[in-house]
XYZ file of C-alpha atoms in Angstrom:
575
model
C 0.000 0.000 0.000
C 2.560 1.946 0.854
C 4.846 1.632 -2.259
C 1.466 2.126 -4.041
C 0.663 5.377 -2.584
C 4.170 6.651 -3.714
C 3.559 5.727 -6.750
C 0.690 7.708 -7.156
C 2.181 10.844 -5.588
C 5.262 10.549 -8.181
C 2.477 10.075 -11.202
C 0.651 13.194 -9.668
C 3.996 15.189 -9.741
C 5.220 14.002 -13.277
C 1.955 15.740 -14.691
C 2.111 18.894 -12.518
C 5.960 19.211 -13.536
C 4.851 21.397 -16.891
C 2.444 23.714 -14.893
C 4.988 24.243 -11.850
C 7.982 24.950 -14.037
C 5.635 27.899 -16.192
C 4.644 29.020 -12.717
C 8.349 29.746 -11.715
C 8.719 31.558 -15.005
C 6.731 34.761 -13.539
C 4.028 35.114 -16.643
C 1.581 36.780 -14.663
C 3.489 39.630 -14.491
C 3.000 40.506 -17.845
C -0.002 42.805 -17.753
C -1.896 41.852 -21.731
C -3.422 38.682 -21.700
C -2.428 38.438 -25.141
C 0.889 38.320 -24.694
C 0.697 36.043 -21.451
C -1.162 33.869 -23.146
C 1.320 33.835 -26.006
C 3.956 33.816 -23.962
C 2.873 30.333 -21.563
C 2.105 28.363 -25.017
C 5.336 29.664 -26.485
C 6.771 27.845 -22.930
C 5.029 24.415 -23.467
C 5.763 24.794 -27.457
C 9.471 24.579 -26.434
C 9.774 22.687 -22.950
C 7.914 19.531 -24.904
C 10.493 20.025 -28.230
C 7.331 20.612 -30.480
C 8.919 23.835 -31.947
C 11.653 21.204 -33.828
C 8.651 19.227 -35.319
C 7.552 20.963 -38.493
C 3.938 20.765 -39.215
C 4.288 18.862 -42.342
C 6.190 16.345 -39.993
C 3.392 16.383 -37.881
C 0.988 15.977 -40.889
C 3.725 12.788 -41.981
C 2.540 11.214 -38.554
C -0.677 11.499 -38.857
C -0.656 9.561 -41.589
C 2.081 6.879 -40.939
C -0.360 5.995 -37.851
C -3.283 5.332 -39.718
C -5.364 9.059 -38.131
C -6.090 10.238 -41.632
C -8.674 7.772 -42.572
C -10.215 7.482 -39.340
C -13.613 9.963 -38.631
C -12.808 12.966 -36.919
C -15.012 11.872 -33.858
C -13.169 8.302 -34.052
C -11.759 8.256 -30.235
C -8.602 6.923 -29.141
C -6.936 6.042 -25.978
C -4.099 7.396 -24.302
C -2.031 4.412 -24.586
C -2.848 4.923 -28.557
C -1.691 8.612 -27.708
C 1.247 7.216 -26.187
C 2.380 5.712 -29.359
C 1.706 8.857 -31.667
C 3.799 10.770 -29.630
C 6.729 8.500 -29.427
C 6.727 8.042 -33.482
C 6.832 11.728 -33.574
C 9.622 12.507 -31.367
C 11.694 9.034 -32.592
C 11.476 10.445 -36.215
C 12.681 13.765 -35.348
C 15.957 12.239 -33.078
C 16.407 10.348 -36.363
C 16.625 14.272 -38.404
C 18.704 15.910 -35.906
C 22.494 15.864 -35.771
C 24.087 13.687 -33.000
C 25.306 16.784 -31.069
C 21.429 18.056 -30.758
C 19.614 14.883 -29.859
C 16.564 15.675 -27.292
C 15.459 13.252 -24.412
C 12.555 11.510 -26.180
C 11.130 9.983 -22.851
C 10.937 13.276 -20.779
C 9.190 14.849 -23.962
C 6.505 11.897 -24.896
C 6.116 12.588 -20.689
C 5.486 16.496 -20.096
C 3.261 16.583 -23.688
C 1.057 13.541 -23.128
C 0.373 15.067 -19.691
C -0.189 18.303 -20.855
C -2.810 16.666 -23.619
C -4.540 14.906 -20.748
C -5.010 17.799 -18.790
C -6.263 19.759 -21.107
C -8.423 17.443 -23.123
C -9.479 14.824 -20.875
C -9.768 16.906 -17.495
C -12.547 14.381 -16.273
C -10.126 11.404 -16.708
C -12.053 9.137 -19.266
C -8.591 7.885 -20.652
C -9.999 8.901 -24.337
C -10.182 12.083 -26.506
C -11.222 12.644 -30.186
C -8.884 12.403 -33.279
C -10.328 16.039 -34.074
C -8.867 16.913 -30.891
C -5.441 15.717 -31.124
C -4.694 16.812 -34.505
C -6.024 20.470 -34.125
C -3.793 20.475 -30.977
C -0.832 19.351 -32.219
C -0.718 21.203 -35.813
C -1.430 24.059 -33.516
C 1.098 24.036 -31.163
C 3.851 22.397 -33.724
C 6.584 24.309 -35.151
C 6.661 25.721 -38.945
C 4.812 28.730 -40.923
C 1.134 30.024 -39.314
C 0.353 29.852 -43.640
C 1.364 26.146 -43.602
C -0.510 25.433 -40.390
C -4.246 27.552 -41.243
C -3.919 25.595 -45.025
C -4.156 21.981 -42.945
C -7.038 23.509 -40.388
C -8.961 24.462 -43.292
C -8.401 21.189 -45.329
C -9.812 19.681 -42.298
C -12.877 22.144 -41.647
C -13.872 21.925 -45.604
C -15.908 20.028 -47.825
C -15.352 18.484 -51.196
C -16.032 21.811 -52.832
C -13.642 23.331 -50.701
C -16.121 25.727 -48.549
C -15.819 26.018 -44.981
C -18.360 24.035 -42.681
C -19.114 26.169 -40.024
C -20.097 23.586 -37.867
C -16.668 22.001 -38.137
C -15.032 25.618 -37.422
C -17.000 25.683 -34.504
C -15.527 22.102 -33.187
C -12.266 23.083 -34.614
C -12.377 26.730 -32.018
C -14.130 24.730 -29.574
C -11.127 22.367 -29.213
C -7.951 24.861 -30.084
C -9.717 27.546 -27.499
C -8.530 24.718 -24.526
C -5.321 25.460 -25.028
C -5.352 29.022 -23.394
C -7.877 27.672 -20.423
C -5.078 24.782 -19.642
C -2.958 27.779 -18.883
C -5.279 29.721 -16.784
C -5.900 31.939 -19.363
C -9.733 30.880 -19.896
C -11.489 34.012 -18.749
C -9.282 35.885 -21.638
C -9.835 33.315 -24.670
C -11.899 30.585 -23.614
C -14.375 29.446 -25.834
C -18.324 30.895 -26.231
C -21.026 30.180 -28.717
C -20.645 33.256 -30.342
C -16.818 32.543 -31.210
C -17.321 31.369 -34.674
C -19.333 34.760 -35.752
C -16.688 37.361 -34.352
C -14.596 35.306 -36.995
C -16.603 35.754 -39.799
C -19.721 38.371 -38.637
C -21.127 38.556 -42.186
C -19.379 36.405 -45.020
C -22.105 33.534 -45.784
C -19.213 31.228 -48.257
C -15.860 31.300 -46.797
C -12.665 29.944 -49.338
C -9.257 29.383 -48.298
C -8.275 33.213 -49.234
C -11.081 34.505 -47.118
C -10.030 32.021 -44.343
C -6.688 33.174 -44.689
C -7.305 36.807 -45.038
C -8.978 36.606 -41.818
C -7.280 34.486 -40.098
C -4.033 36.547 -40.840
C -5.195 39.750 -40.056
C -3.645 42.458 -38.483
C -5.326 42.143 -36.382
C -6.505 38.716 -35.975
C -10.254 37.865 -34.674
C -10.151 38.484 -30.894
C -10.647 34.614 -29.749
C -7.316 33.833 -31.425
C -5.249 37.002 -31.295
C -2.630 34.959 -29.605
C -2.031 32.434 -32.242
C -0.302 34.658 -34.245
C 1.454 36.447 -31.606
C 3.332 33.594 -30.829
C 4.697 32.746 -34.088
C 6.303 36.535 -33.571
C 7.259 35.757 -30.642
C 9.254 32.665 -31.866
C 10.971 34.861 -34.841
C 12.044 37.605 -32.352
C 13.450 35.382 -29.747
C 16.741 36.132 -30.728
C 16.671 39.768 -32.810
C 19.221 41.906 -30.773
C 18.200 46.358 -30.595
C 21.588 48.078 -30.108
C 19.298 50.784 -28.376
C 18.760 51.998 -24.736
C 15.953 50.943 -22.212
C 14.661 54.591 -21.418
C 13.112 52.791 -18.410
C 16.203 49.892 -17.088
C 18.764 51.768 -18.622
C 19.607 48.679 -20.175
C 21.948 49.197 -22.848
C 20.603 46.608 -25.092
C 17.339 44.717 -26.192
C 16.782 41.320 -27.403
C 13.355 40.395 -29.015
C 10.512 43.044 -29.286
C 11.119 46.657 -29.005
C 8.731 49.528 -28.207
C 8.748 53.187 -28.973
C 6.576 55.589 -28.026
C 4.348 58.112 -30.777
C 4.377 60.539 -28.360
C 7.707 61.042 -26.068
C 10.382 61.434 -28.211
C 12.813 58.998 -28.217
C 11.559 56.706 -25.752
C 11.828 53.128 -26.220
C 10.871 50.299 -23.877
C 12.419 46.355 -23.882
C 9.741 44.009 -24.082
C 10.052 43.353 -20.322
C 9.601 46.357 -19.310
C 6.541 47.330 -21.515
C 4.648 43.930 -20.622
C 4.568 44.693 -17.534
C 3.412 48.168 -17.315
C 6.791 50.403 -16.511
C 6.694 54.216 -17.525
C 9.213 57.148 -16.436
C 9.263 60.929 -16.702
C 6.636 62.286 -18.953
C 5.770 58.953 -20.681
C 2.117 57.022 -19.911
C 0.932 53.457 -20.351
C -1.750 55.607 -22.195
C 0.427 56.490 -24.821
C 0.710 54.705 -27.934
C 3.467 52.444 -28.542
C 4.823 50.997 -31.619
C 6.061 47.370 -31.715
C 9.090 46.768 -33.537
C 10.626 42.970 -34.268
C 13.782 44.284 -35.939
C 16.483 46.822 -35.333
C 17.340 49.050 -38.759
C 20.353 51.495 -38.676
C 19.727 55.796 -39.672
C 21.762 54.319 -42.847
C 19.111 51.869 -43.643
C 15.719 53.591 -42.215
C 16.987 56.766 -44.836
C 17.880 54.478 -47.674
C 14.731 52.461 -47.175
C 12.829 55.834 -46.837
C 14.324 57.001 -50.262
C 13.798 53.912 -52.218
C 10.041 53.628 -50.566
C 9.022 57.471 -51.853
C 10.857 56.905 -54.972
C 8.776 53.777 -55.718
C 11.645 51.217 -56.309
C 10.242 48.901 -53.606
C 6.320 47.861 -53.460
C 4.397 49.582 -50.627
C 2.612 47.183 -49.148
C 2.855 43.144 -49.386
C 0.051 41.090 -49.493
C 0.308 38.811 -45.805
C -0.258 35.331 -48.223
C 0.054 34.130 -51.591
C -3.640 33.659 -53.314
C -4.291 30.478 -53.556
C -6.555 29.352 -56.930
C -10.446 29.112 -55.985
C -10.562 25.187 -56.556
C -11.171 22.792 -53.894
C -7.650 21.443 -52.533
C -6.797 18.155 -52.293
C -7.008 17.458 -48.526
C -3.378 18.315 -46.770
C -2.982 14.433 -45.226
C -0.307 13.116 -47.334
C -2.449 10.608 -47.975
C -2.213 10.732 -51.717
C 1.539 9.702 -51.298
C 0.577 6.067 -50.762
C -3.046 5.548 -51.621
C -5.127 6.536 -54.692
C -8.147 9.080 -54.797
C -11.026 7.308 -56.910
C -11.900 4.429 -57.894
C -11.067 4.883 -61.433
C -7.298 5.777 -60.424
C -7.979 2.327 -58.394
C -8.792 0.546 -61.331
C -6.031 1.557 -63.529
C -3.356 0.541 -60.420
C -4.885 -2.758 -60.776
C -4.350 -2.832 -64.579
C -0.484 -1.545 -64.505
C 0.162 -4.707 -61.332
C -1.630 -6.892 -63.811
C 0.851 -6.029 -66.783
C 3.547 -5.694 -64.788
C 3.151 -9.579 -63.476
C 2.416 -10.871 -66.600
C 5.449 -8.943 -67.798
C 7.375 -10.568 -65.158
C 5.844 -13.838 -65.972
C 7.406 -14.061 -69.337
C 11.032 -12.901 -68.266
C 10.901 -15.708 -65.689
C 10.000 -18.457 -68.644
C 12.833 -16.795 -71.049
C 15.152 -17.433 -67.880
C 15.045 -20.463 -67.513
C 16.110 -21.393 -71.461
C 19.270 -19.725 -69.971
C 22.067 -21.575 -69.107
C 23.439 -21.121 -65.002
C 25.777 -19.383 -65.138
C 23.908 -16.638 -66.472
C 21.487 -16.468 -63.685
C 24.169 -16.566 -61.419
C 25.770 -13.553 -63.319
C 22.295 -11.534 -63.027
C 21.983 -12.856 -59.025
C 25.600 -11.305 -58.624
C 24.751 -8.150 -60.591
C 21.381 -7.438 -58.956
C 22.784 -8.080 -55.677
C 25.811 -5.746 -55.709
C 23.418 -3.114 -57.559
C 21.425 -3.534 -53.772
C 24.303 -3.353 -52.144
C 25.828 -0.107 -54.077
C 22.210 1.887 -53.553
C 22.010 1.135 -50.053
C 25.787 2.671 -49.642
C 24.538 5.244 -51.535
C 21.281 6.035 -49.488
C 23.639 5.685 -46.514
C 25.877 8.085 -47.897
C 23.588 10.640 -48.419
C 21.769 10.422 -45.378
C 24.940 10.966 -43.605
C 25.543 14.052 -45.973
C 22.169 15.805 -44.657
C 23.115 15.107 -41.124
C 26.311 16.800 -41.643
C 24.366 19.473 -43.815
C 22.182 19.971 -40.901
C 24.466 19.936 -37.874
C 26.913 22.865 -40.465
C 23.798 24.964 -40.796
C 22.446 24.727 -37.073
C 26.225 25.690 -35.700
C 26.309 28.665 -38.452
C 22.708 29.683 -36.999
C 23.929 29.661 -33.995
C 27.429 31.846 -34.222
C 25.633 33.978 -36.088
C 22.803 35.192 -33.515
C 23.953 38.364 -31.800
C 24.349 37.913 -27.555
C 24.245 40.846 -25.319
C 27.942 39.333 -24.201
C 29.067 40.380 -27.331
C 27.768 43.786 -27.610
C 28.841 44.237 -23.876
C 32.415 42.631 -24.214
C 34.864 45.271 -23.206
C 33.100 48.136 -20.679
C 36.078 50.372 -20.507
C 35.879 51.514 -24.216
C 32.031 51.740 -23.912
C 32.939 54.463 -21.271
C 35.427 56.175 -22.789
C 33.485 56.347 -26.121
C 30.623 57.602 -24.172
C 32.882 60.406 -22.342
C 34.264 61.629 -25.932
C 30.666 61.571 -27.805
C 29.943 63.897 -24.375
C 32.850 66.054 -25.000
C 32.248 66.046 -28.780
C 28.477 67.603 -27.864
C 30.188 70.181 -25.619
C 32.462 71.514 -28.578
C 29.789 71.699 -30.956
C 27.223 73.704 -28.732
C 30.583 75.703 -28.027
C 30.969 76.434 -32.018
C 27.517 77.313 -31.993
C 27.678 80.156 -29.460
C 31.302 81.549 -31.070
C 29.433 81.587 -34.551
C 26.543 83.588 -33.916
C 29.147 85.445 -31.291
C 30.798 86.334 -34.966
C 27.392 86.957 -36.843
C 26.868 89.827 -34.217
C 30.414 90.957 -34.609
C 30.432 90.922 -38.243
C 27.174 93.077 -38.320
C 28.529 95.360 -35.665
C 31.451 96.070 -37.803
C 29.363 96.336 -40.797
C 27.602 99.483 -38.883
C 30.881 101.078 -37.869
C 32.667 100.861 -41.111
C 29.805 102.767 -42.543
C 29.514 105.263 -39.105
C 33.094 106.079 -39.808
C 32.271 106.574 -43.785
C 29.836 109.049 -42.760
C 32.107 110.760 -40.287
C 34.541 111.076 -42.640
C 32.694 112.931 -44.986
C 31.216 114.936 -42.337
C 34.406 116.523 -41.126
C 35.709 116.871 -44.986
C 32.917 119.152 -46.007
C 33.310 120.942 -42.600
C 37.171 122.100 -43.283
C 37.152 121.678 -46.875
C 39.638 118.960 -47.408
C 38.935 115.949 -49.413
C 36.984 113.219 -48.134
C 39.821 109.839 -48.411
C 41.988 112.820 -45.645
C 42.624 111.356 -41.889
C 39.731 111.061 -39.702
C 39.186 112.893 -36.380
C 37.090 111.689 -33.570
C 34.999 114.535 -31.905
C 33.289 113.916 -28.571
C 29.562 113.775 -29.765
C 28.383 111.719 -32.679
C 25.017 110.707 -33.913
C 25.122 107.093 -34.956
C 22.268 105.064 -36.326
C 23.153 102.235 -33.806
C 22.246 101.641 -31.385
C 19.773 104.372 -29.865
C 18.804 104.271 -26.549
C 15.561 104.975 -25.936
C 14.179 107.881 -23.715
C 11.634 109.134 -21.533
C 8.887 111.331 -22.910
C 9.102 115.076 -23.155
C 13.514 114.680 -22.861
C 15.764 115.474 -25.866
C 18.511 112.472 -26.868
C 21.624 112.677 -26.947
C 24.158 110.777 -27.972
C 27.975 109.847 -26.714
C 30.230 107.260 -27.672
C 29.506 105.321 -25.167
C 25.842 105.183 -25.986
C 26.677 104.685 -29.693
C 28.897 101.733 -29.202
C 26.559 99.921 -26.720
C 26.278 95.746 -26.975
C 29.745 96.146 -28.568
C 32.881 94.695 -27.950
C 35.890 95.120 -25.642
C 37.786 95.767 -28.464
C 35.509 98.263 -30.499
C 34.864 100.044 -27.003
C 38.693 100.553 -26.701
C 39.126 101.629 -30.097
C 36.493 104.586 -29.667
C 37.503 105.258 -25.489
C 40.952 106.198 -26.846
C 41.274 110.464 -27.193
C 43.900 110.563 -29.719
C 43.163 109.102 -33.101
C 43.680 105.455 -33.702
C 43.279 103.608 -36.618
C 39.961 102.145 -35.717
C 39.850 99.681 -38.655
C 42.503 97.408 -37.737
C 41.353 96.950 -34.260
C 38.009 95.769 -35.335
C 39.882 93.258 -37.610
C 41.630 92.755 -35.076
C 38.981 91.326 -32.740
C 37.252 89.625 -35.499
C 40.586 87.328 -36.119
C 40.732 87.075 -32.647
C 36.951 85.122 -32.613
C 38.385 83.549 -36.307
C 41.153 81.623 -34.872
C 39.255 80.814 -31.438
C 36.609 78.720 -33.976
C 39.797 77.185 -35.684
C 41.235 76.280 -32.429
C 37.608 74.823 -31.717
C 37.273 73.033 -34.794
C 40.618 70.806 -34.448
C 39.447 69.902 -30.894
C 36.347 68.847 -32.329
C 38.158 66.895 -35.432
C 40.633 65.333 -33.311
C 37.532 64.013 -30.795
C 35.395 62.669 -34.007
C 38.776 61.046 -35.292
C 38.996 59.236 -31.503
C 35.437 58.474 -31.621
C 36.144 56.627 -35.355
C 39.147 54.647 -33.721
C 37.408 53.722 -30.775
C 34.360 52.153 -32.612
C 36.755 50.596 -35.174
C 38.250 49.107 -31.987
C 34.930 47.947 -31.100
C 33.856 46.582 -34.024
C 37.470 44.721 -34.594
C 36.644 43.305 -31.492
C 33.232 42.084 -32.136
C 34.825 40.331 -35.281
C 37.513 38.531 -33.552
C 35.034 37.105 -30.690
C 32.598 35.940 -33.159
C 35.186 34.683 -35.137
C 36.589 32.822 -32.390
C-alpha cells in the first residue's frame, strides 16, 4: 500500500511538472493577456520540443499511424496517444544531428500530460482524433500559412467551402489550449466565437479564411495564435538601443517606442509589464518593432520607398486558386483518390506480373551461369544503392548539424555587444565632450554673426564721419579722420523718456559692442579704428579654428574607438 501510494504521488507530480515549471517563469506579471497567453504556449511549445517538429512532420505522422482515414469523432486512448507521440519525437531524433539529440522519454512525458489535462480533465482515458490533430498542428513548429492551409483542409468540404459547424468544433477544441494555462477568462471558448470570426461572409474559401485568419489584427478569440509565431521569430533579434526605463543598454526580441515622447523606447520586459518614467504614460501609444534598422538603412529604405523602387505594401499570403484542394494528409503519397485511379493501379500490377511472368520463362532457357551472373549483378546493384542512401543520409546530417552551428554563431548575444566596458565608457565620455564643442561652435558663430554686423555698422559710421568733417574744413573726403566727442550714430539708440531730448555719446553709440571696439572709440587721440576691429574679429576667427581641431581630433577618436569595437566584435565571433 505503501509503495502504491508513492507511486501515485510521483504520477501526480510528473503531470504537474509542466504547470509548476511555467509558474516559476513569472508570466503573470506581464499585464496583456495576449501576450501572457502567447507567452505560456510559447513555454510548453518549447519545454515539450514541439517547436523542432515541423507541421508537415506532424501531418507525416498522422498519416504513418493510420489518423487520416479514421472519422474525426473516431476516439482513441491514451495508450494509442502514447504511441503517436513517441513516433513523432523518434522520427525527429532520427533528423537531428548527433550533437542536438533531445530526451525523447521526458518529452513523450510532459506533452502527453499536458494533452490529458487539457483534453481529458474528467479522466475518461480517451479524446477525439479532431482533438489531437487540431492540438498538435497548432502548437507544432513551422509557418502560421502552412498550419491555417491543414485547419482548413480539415474544416472543408469536397467543394472546398468552410463548414461552419466544423469551425465551430475546430475553435471549440484549439480555445482549450489558453484555459489549460489559466488563461480561460481571456480566450476561452463561447457560442458566439465562430461569428466574431466571420460576422457577415455567408461562403468562406481558403483566401477569405486566410485573409482573416491573418489579419492584423486577428479575430479576438485567437489574437494569440499569431502572436506567438512573432514571438518565436524575435526570440533572438538583438536592438543596439537603450531601455529609457532599465537603462539597459541593449534589447533582445521586441522593441517599443513611443508616438508621443520622443525617443523613448521600452524592452519588451519592461513594456509587458506596465513600466513608464518621466513624462511617458501606459496611455500612450506604442509601436512594436521585431527588428532593429540602422539611420543608414531607415533613410535608404525611406528614399527607395518614396521613390517607388520597392512595393508599398505586401500582401500577408500568396492567393491560392479558388478550386477545392486536395485534402493536406499526405495521404495521396501512398493511396489513390477514386476508384477509377484504383482501377487503372490494378491494370499496370496486372501487366507488370504478366510482364514478369514471361522474363521468368525466357530465364530459364538460360544456361546457369547466367542467372548466377544476373543474381551477382542485382545483388551488388542492392548493395551499391544502399551505400549510396547511406551516404547521403549521412551528408544531410552533416548538412544539418553545419547549418544549425552557423545559426547559432551567427545570432547576436548581449555578451558580445557588452564585451569590453572600458571603451564603452570612454566612447561615451568623448561623444559627451564632442556635444560640448559643438554647442561651443555654436555660441562663437553667432558670437561672430553679431560681430560681423557690428562692424558692418561702424565701417559705414566712420564713412559718414569722414565725410562729415571733410565738407566741414574743406579737405577731401579719403583725408585722416578725427574723432569729436559727440556723434550721432544710427546704432544703437537708446531709448528715452517722454518730453527729454537724446543725446548721444560714444559710449551710448557703441553699446552691446565689444571690448575691443569700445577701446578703439575710449581712446582720445586718433587710432586707426579699422585694424582693431579686424583685429577682434581674427581674434573670434582663430578661437573657432582652435575649436574646430578639438572637435576633429575628438570625431577622429570616436572613429578609432568604434573601429576598436567593431574589430573586437569580429575577432570574438570569429573565435
Amino acid at each position: 500500500m505503501i509503495e502504491e501510494g508513492s507511486k501515485s504521488s510521483k504520477s501526480m507530480v510528473e503531470k504537474r511538472q509542466l504547470f509548476m515549471e511555467m509558474r516559476a517563469q513569472n508570466f503573470d506579471v506581464i499585464r496583456l493577456s495576449t501576450y501572457r497567453t502567447a507567452c505560456k504556449l510559447r513555454f510548453v511549445q518549447k519545454r515539450c520540443n514541439l517547436h523542432l517538429v515541423d507541421v508537415w512532420n506532424m501531418i507525416e505522422a498522422f498519416r504513418d499511424n493510420g489518423l487520416s482515414t479514421l472519422d474525426h469523432n473516431a476516439e482513441i486512448n491514451v495508450s494509442r496517444l502514447e504511441t503517436i507521440l513517441s513516433s513523432i519525437f523518434y522520427q525527429l531524433n532520427k533528423r537531428l544531428p548527433t550533437t542536438h539529440q533531445i530526451n525523447v522519454d521526458q518529452s513523450i512525458g510532459l506533452l502527453l500530460n499536458f494533452i490529458v489535462a487539457t483534453y481529458d480533465s474528467e479522466g475518461h482515458g480517451k479524446l477525439t482524433v479532431f482533438a489531437m490533430k487540431a492540438m498538435l498542428a497548432t502548437m507544432c513548429g513551422g509557418k502560421i500559412l502552412d498550419k491555417l492551409r491543414y485547419i482548413f483542409s480539415q474544416i472543408s468540404d469536397s467543394n472546398g467551402v468552410m463548414v461552419f459547424a466544423k469551425f465551430d468544433q475546430f475553435l471549440r477544441e484549439v480555445l482549450k489550449l489558453p484555459t489549460a494555462v489559466f488563461e480561460g477568462p481571456s480566450f476561452g471558448y463561447t457560442e458566439h466565437s465562430v461569428r466574431t470570426c466571420f460576422p457577415q461572409q455567408k461562403k468562406i474559401l481558403l483566401n477569405t479564411f486566410l485573409d482573416v485568419l491573418m489579419a492584423d489584427p486577428p479575430p479576438q478569440c485567437l489574437v494569440w495564435l499569431p502572436l506567438m509565431h512573432r514571438l518565436a521569430n524575435v526570440e533572438n533579434v538583438f536592438h543596439p538601443v537603450e531601455c529609457s526605463y532599465c537603462q539597459s543598454e541593449s534589447m533582445m526580441g521586441f522593441r517599443y517606442r513611443c508616438q508621443q515622447c520622443h525617443g523613448y523606447q521600452l524592452c519588451q520586459s519592461c513594456f509587458w509589464r506596465g513600466h513608464a518614467s518621466g513624462p511617458h504614460s501606459n496611455q500612450h501609444q506604442m509601436k512594436e518593432h521585431s527588428s532593429w534598422k540602422s539611420p543608414a538603412k531607415k533613410l535608404s529604405h525611406a528614399i527607395s520607398k518614396s521613390l517607388g523602387c520597392m512595393p508599398m505594401g505586401e500582401p500577408p499570403h500568396p492567393v491560392f486558386p479558388e478550386a477545392a484542394e486536395r485534402p493536406q494528409d499526405l495521404a495521396h503519397t501512398t493511396t489513390l483518390e477514386s476508384p477509377s485511379r484504383l482501377d487503372e493501379e490494378h491494370r499496370l500490377i496486372a501487366r507488370y506480373a504478366a510482364r514478369l511472368a514471361a522474363e521468368a520463362s525466357n530465364s530459364t532457357q538460360c544456361p546457369p551461369t547466367d542467372l548466377s551472373f544476373n543474381f551477382d549483378a542485382n545483388k551488388q546493384q542492392r548493395q551499391l544503392i544502399a551505400e549510396l542512401e547511406n551516404k547521403n543520409r549521412e551528408i544531410l546530417q552533416e548538412i544539418q548539424r553545419l547549418r544549425l552551428e552557423h545559426e547559432q554563431a551567427s545570432q547576436p548575444t548581449p555578451e558580445k555587444a557588452q564585451q569590453n566596458p572600458t571603451l564603452l565608457a570612454e566612447l561615451r565620455l568623448l561623444r559627451h565632450r564632442k556635444d560640448e564643442l559643438e554647442r561651443r561652435m555654436s555660441a562663437l558663430q553667432e558670437s561672430r554673426r553679431e560681430l560681423m554686423v557690428q562692424l558692418e555698422g561702424l565701417m559705414r559710421l566712420l564713412k559718414d564721419e569722414e565725410q562729415k568733417q571733410a565738407v566741414q574744413t574743406g579737405s577731401s573726403p579719403h583725408s585722416s579722420p578725427s574723432h569729436s566727442a559727440s556723434c550721432t550714430m544710427p546704432m544703437p539708440i537708446r531709448s528715452t523718456s517722454a518730453g527729454s531730448t537724446p543725446t548721444h555719446t560714444p559710449q551710448d553709440c557703441l553699446a552691446g559692442v565689444g571690448d575691443d571696439v569700445l577701446d578703439a572709440f575710449s581712446q582720445g587721440v586718433p587710432r586707426n579704428l579699422r585694424n582693431d576691429l579686424l583685429v577682434a574679429a581674427d581674434s573670434i576667427t582663430n578661437t573657432m579654428s582652435s575649436l574646430v581641431k578639438e572637435l576633429h581630433s575628438v570625431d577622429d577618436g570616436l572613429e578609432d574607438e568604434e573601429c576598436n569595437m567593431r574589430n573586437g566584435r569580429e575577432k570574438a565571433e570569429s573565435e
